[in-house]
């Protein structure tokens, strides 16, 4: 069980899981089966914050709920293992979502594989990008 103090620390992750479950249109039984559980009560416990989602189930849960696995794993790490997240990102670089990876690949193509050093004037491109899509 999660103590009140730990539950407070996990609020962001739990709120995200609850929102994803509510928006999924799936029953907790469907989600449980897709994640690899026989009993749907675990999904209810995840949603309420009574039980922590095991790290090895985060990618499957994300896919079941239509979320980006990297985003959800990063949020899980930030919530439950912030020191590990800091080590991973310092050692391996930022964890990026599939959409972020697509943007990076597009920038590499646009610059012929040689993306220039970041200049603050480029940030205007990021603000304009939604208008182009």
PDB file of C-alpha atoms in Angstrom:
ATOM      1  CA  UNK A   1       0.000   0.000   0.000  1.00  0.00           C
ATOM      2  CA  UNK A   2       1.042   3.576  -0.554  1.00  0.00           C
ATOM      3  CA  UNK A   3       1.390   5.819   2.488  1.00  0.00           C
ATOM      4  CA  UNK A   4      -0.263   9.278   2.407  1.00  0.00           C
ATOM      5  CA  UNK A   5       3.153  10.960   2.080  1.00  0.00           C
ATOM      6  CA  UNK A   6       4.181   8.748  -0.832  1.00  0.00           C
ATOM      7  CA  UNK A   7       0.757   9.122  -2.404  1.00  0.00           C
ATOM      8  CA  UNK A   8       1.146  12.913  -2.373  1.00  0.00           C
ATOM      9  CA  UNK A   9       4.505  12.592  -4.135  1.00  0.00           C
ATOM     10  CA  UNK A  10       2.913  10.339  -6.754  1.00  0.00           C
ATOM     11  CA  UNK A  11      -0.068  12.615  -7.449  1.00  0.00           C
ATOM     12  CA  UNK A  12       1.111  13.738 -10.903  1.00  0.00           C
ATOM     13  CA  UNK A  13       1.621  10.196 -12.148  1.00  0.00           C
ATOM     14  CA  UNK A  14      -1.608   8.934 -10.593  1.00  0.00           C
ATOM     15  CA  UNK A  15      -3.602  11.844 -12.053  1.00  0.00           C
ATOM     16  CA  UNK A  16      -2.128  11.135 -15.496  1.00  0.00           C
ATOM     17  CA  UNK A  17      -2.951   7.426 -15.262  1.00  0.00           C
ATOM     18  CA  UNK A  18      -6.489   8.184 -14.081  1.00  0.00           C
ATOM     19  CA  UNK A  19      -7.042  10.643 -16.940  1.00  0.00           C
ATOM     20  CA  UNK A  20      -5.676   8.198 -19.513  1.00  0.00           C
ATOM     21  CA  UNK A  21      -7.886   5.394 -18.173  1.00  0.00           C
ATOM     22  CA  UNK A  22     -10.963   7.628 -18.232  1.00  0.00           C
ATOM     23  CA  UNK A  23     -10.246   8.806 -21.794  1.00  0.00           C
ATOM     24  CA  UNK A  24      -9.368   5.364 -23.126  1.00  0.00           C
ATOM     25  CA  UNK A  25     -12.968   4.173 -23.439  1.00  0.00           C
ATOM     26  CA  UNK A  26     -11.785   0.760 -22.279  1.00  0.00           C
ATOM     27  CA  UNK A  27     -12.928  -1.269 -19.332  1.00  0.00           C
ATOM     28  CA  UNK A  28     -10.450  -1.921 -16.570  1.00  0.00           C
ATOM     29  CA  UNK A  29     -10.659  -5.598 -17.529  1.00  0.00           C
ATOM     30  CA  UNK A  30      -9.597  -4.798 -21.108  1.00  0.00           C
ATOM     31  CA  UNK A  31      -6.701  -2.693 -19.885  1.00  0.00           C
ATOM     32  CA  UNK A  32      -5.626  -5.339 -17.384  1.00  0.00           C
ATOM     33  CA  UNK A  33      -5.553  -8.035 -20.070  1.00  0.00           C
ATOM     34  CA  UNK A  34      -3.588  -5.812 -22.461  1.00  0.00           C
ATOM     35  CA  UNK A  35      -1.053  -5.035 -19.735  1.00  0.00           C
ATOM     36  CA  UNK A  36      -0.725  -8.689 -18.743  1.00  0.00           C
ATOM     37  CA  UNK A  37      -2.885  -8.973 -15.635  1.00  0.00           C
ATOM     38  CA  UNK A  38      -5.750 -11.385 -15.021  1.00  0.00           C
ATOM     39  CA  UNK A  39      -7.567  -9.186 -12.533  1.00  0.00           C
ATOM     40  CA  UNK A  40      -8.904  -5.702 -13.322  1.00  0.00           C
ATOM     41  CA  UNK A  41      -8.749  -4.618  -9.679  1.00  0.00           C
ATOM     42  CA  UNK A  42      -5.045  -3.787 -10.164  1.00  0.00           C
ATOM     43  CA  UNK A  43      -5.978  -1.170 -12.736  1.00  0.00           C
ATOM     44  CA  UNK A  44      -8.400   0.391 -10.231  1.00  0.00           C
ATOM     45  CA  UNK A  45      -5.617   0.384  -7.633  1.00  0.00           C
ATOM     46  CA  UNK A  46      -3.232   2.105 -10.086  1.00  0.00           C
ATOM     47  CA  UNK A  47      -5.911   4.686 -10.916  1.00  0.00           C
ATOM     48  CA  UNK A  48      -6.560   5.449  -7.249  1.00  0.00           C
ATOM     49  CA  UNK A  49      -2.885   5.535  -6.331  1.00  0.00           C
ATOM     50  CA  UNK A  50      -3.222   2.616  -3.930  1.00  0.00           C
ATOM     51  CA  UNK A  51      -0.602   0.584  -5.789  1.00  0.00           C
ATOM     52  CA  UNK A  52       2.393   1.774  -7.765  1.00  0.00           C
ATOM     53  CA  UNK A  53       2.544   0.707 -11.395  1.00  0.00           C
ATOM     54  CA  UNK A  54       5.577  -1.597 -11.691  1.00  0.00           C
ATOM     55  CA  UNK A  55       8.224  -0.083 -13.960  1.00  0.00           C
ATOM     56  CA  UNK A  56       8.160  -3.070 -16.311  1.00  0.00           C
ATOM     57  CA  UNK A  57       4.418  -2.545 -16.902  1.00  0.00           C
ATOM     58  CA  UNK A  58       4.605   1.177 -17.766  1.00  0.00           C
ATOM     59  CA  UNK A  59       5.266   0.683 -21.522  1.00  0.00           C
ATOM     60  CA  UNK A  60       2.409  -1.812 -21.932  1.00  0.00           C
ATOM     61  CA  UNK A  61       0.079   0.389 -19.879  1.00  0.00           C
ATOM     62  CA  UNK A  62       0.987   3.397 -22.024  1.00  0.00           C
ATOM     63  CA  UNK A  63       0.262   1.511 -25.232  1.00  0.00           C
ATOM     64  CA  UNK A  64      -3.013   0.181 -23.852  1.00  0.00           C
ATOM     65  CA  UNK A  65      -4.083   3.702 -22.917  1.00  0.00           C
ATOM     66  CA  UNK A  66      -2.926   5.343 -26.146  1.00  0.00           C
ATOM     67  CA  UNK A  67      -0.091   7.276 -24.497  1.00  0.00           C
ATOM     68  CA  UNK A  68       3.515   7.660 -25.552  1.00  0.00           C
ATOM     69  CA  UNK A  69       5.531   5.019 -23.647  1.00  0.00           C
ATOM     70  CA  UNK A  70       8.573   7.282 -23.294  1.00  0.00           C
ATOM     71  CA  UNK A  71       6.504  10.143 -21.877  1.00  0.00           C
ATOM     72  CA  UNK A  72       4.783   7.899 -19.364  1.00  0.00           C
ATOM     73  CA  UNK A  73       8.047   6.195 -18.342  1.00  0.00           C
ATOM     74  CA  UNK A  74       9.708   9.570 -17.899  1.00  0.00           C
ATOM     75  CA  UNK A  75       6.829  10.699 -15.676  1.00  0.00           C
ATOM     76  CA  UNK A  76       7.060   7.421 -13.717  1.00  0.00           C
ATOM     77  CA  UNK A  77      10.803   7.936 -13.209  1.00  0.00           C
ATOM     78  CA  UNK A  78      10.333  11.592 -12.241  1.00  0.00           C
ATOM     79  CA  UNK A  79       7.728  10.518  -9.704  1.00  0.00           C
ATOM     80  CA  UNK A  80       9.237   7.391  -8.167  1.00  0.00           C
ATOM     81  CA  UNK A  81      12.942   7.424  -9.096  1.00  0.00           C
ATOM     82  CA  UNK A  82      13.988  11.044  -9.713  1.00  0.00           C
ATOM     83  CA  UNK A  83      17.645  10.330  -8.947  1.00  0.00           C
ATOM     84  CA  UNK A  84      17.684   7.511 -11.485  1.00  0.00           C
ATOM     85  CA  UNK A  85      16.046   9.768 -14.080  1.00  0.00           C
ATOM     86  CA  UNK A  86      18.763  12.365 -13.506  1.00  0.00           C
ATOM     87  CA  UNK A  87      21.485   9.739 -13.949  1.00  0.00           C
ATOM     88  CA  UNK A  88      19.877   8.301 -17.081  1.00  0.00           C
ATOM     89  CA  UNK A  89      19.410  11.691 -18.709  1.00  0.00           C
ATOM     90  CA  UNK A  90      22.907  12.831 -17.758  1.00  0.00           C
ATOM     91  CA  UNK A  91      24.433   9.613 -19.109  1.00  0.00           C
ATOM     92  CA  UNK A  92      22.250   8.924 -22.129  1.00  0.00           C
ATOM     93  CA  UNK A  93      20.650  12.281 -22.867  1.00  0.00           C
ATOM     94  CA  UNK A  94      17.051  13.359 -22.634  1.00  0.00           C
ATOM     95  CA  UNK A  95      14.368  10.743 -23.008  1.00  0.00           C
ATOM     96  CA  UNK A  96      12.351  11.827 -26.017  1.00  0.00           C
ATOM     97  CA  UNK A  97       8.903  10.860 -27.194  1.00  0.00           C
ATOM     98  CA  UNK A  98       8.167   9.492 -30.647  1.00  0.00           C
ATOM     99  CA  UNK A  99       6.888  12.913 -31.737  1.00  0.00           C
ATOM    100  CA  UNK A 100       9.990  14.660 -30.389  1.00  0.00           C
ATOM    101  CA  UNK A 101      12.173  12.125 -32.195  1.00  0.00           C
ATOM    102  CA  UNK A 102      10.301  12.883 -35.437  1.00  0.00           C
ATOM    103  CA  UNK A 103      11.008  16.621 -34.987  1.00  0.00           C
ATOM    104  CA  UNK A 104      14.686  15.912 -34.391  1.00  0.00           C
ATOM    105  CA  UNK A 105      14.903  13.681 -37.462  1.00  0.00           C
ATOM    106  CA  UNK A 106      13.215  16.401 -39.531  1.00  0.00           C
ATOM    107  CA  UNK A 107      15.736  18.981 -38.260  1.00  0.00           C
ATOM    108  CA  UNK A 108      18.598  16.663 -39.171  1.00  0.00           C
ATOM    109  CA  UNK A 109      17.199  16.200 -42.680  1.00  0.00           C
ATOM    110  CA  UNK A 110      16.581  19.930 -43.057  1.00  0.00           C
ATOM    111  CA  UNK A 111      20.162  20.761 -42.082  1.00  0.00           C
ATOM    112  CA  UNK A 112      21.696  17.934 -44.099  1.00  0.00           C
ATOM    113  CA  UNK A 113      22.665  15.948 -41.023  1.00  0.00           C
ATOM    114  CA  UNK A 114      24.578  18.832 -39.463  1.00  0.00           C
ATOM    115  CA  UNK A 115      22.219  20.587 -37.071  1.00  0.00           C
ATOM    116  CA  UNK A 116      23.839  23.887 -36.075  1.00  0.00           C
ATOM    117  CA  UNK A 117      24.349  24.919 -32.472  1.00  0.00           C
ATOM    118  CA  UNK A 118      21.157  26.236 -30.939  1.00  0.00           C
ATOM    119  CA  UNK A 119      20.559  29.941 -31.301  1.00  0.00           C
ATOM    120  CA  UNK A 120      17.728  31.600 -29.357  1.00  0.00           C
ATOM    121  CA  UNK A 121      16.358  32.989 -32.611  1.00  0.00           C
ATOM    122  CA  UNK A 122      15.469  29.390 -33.582  1.00  0.00           C
ATOM    123  CA  UNK A 123      12.931  29.313 -30.753  1.00  0.00           C
ATOM    124  CA  UNK A 124      10.642  31.390 -32.987  1.00  0.00           C
ATOM    125  CA  UNK A 125      10.455  28.357 -35.279  1.00  0.00           C
ATOM    126  CA  UNK A 126       9.123  26.231 -32.446  1.00  0.00           C
ATOM    127  CA  UNK A 127       6.379  28.779 -31.745  1.00  0.00           C
ATOM    128  CA  UNK A 128       5.387  28.900 -35.406  1.00  0.00           C
ATOM    129  CA  UNK A 129       5.502  25.153 -35.956  1.00  0.00           C
ATOM    130  CA  UNK A 130       1.899  24.414 -34.890  1.00  0.00           C
ATOM    131  CA  UNK A 131       0.733  26.799 -37.613  1.00  0.00           C
ATOM    132  CA  UNK A 132       2.557  24.730 -40.208  1.00  0.00           C
ATOM    133  CA  UNK A 133       1.148  21.398 -39.145  1.00  0.00           C
TER     134      UNK A 133
END
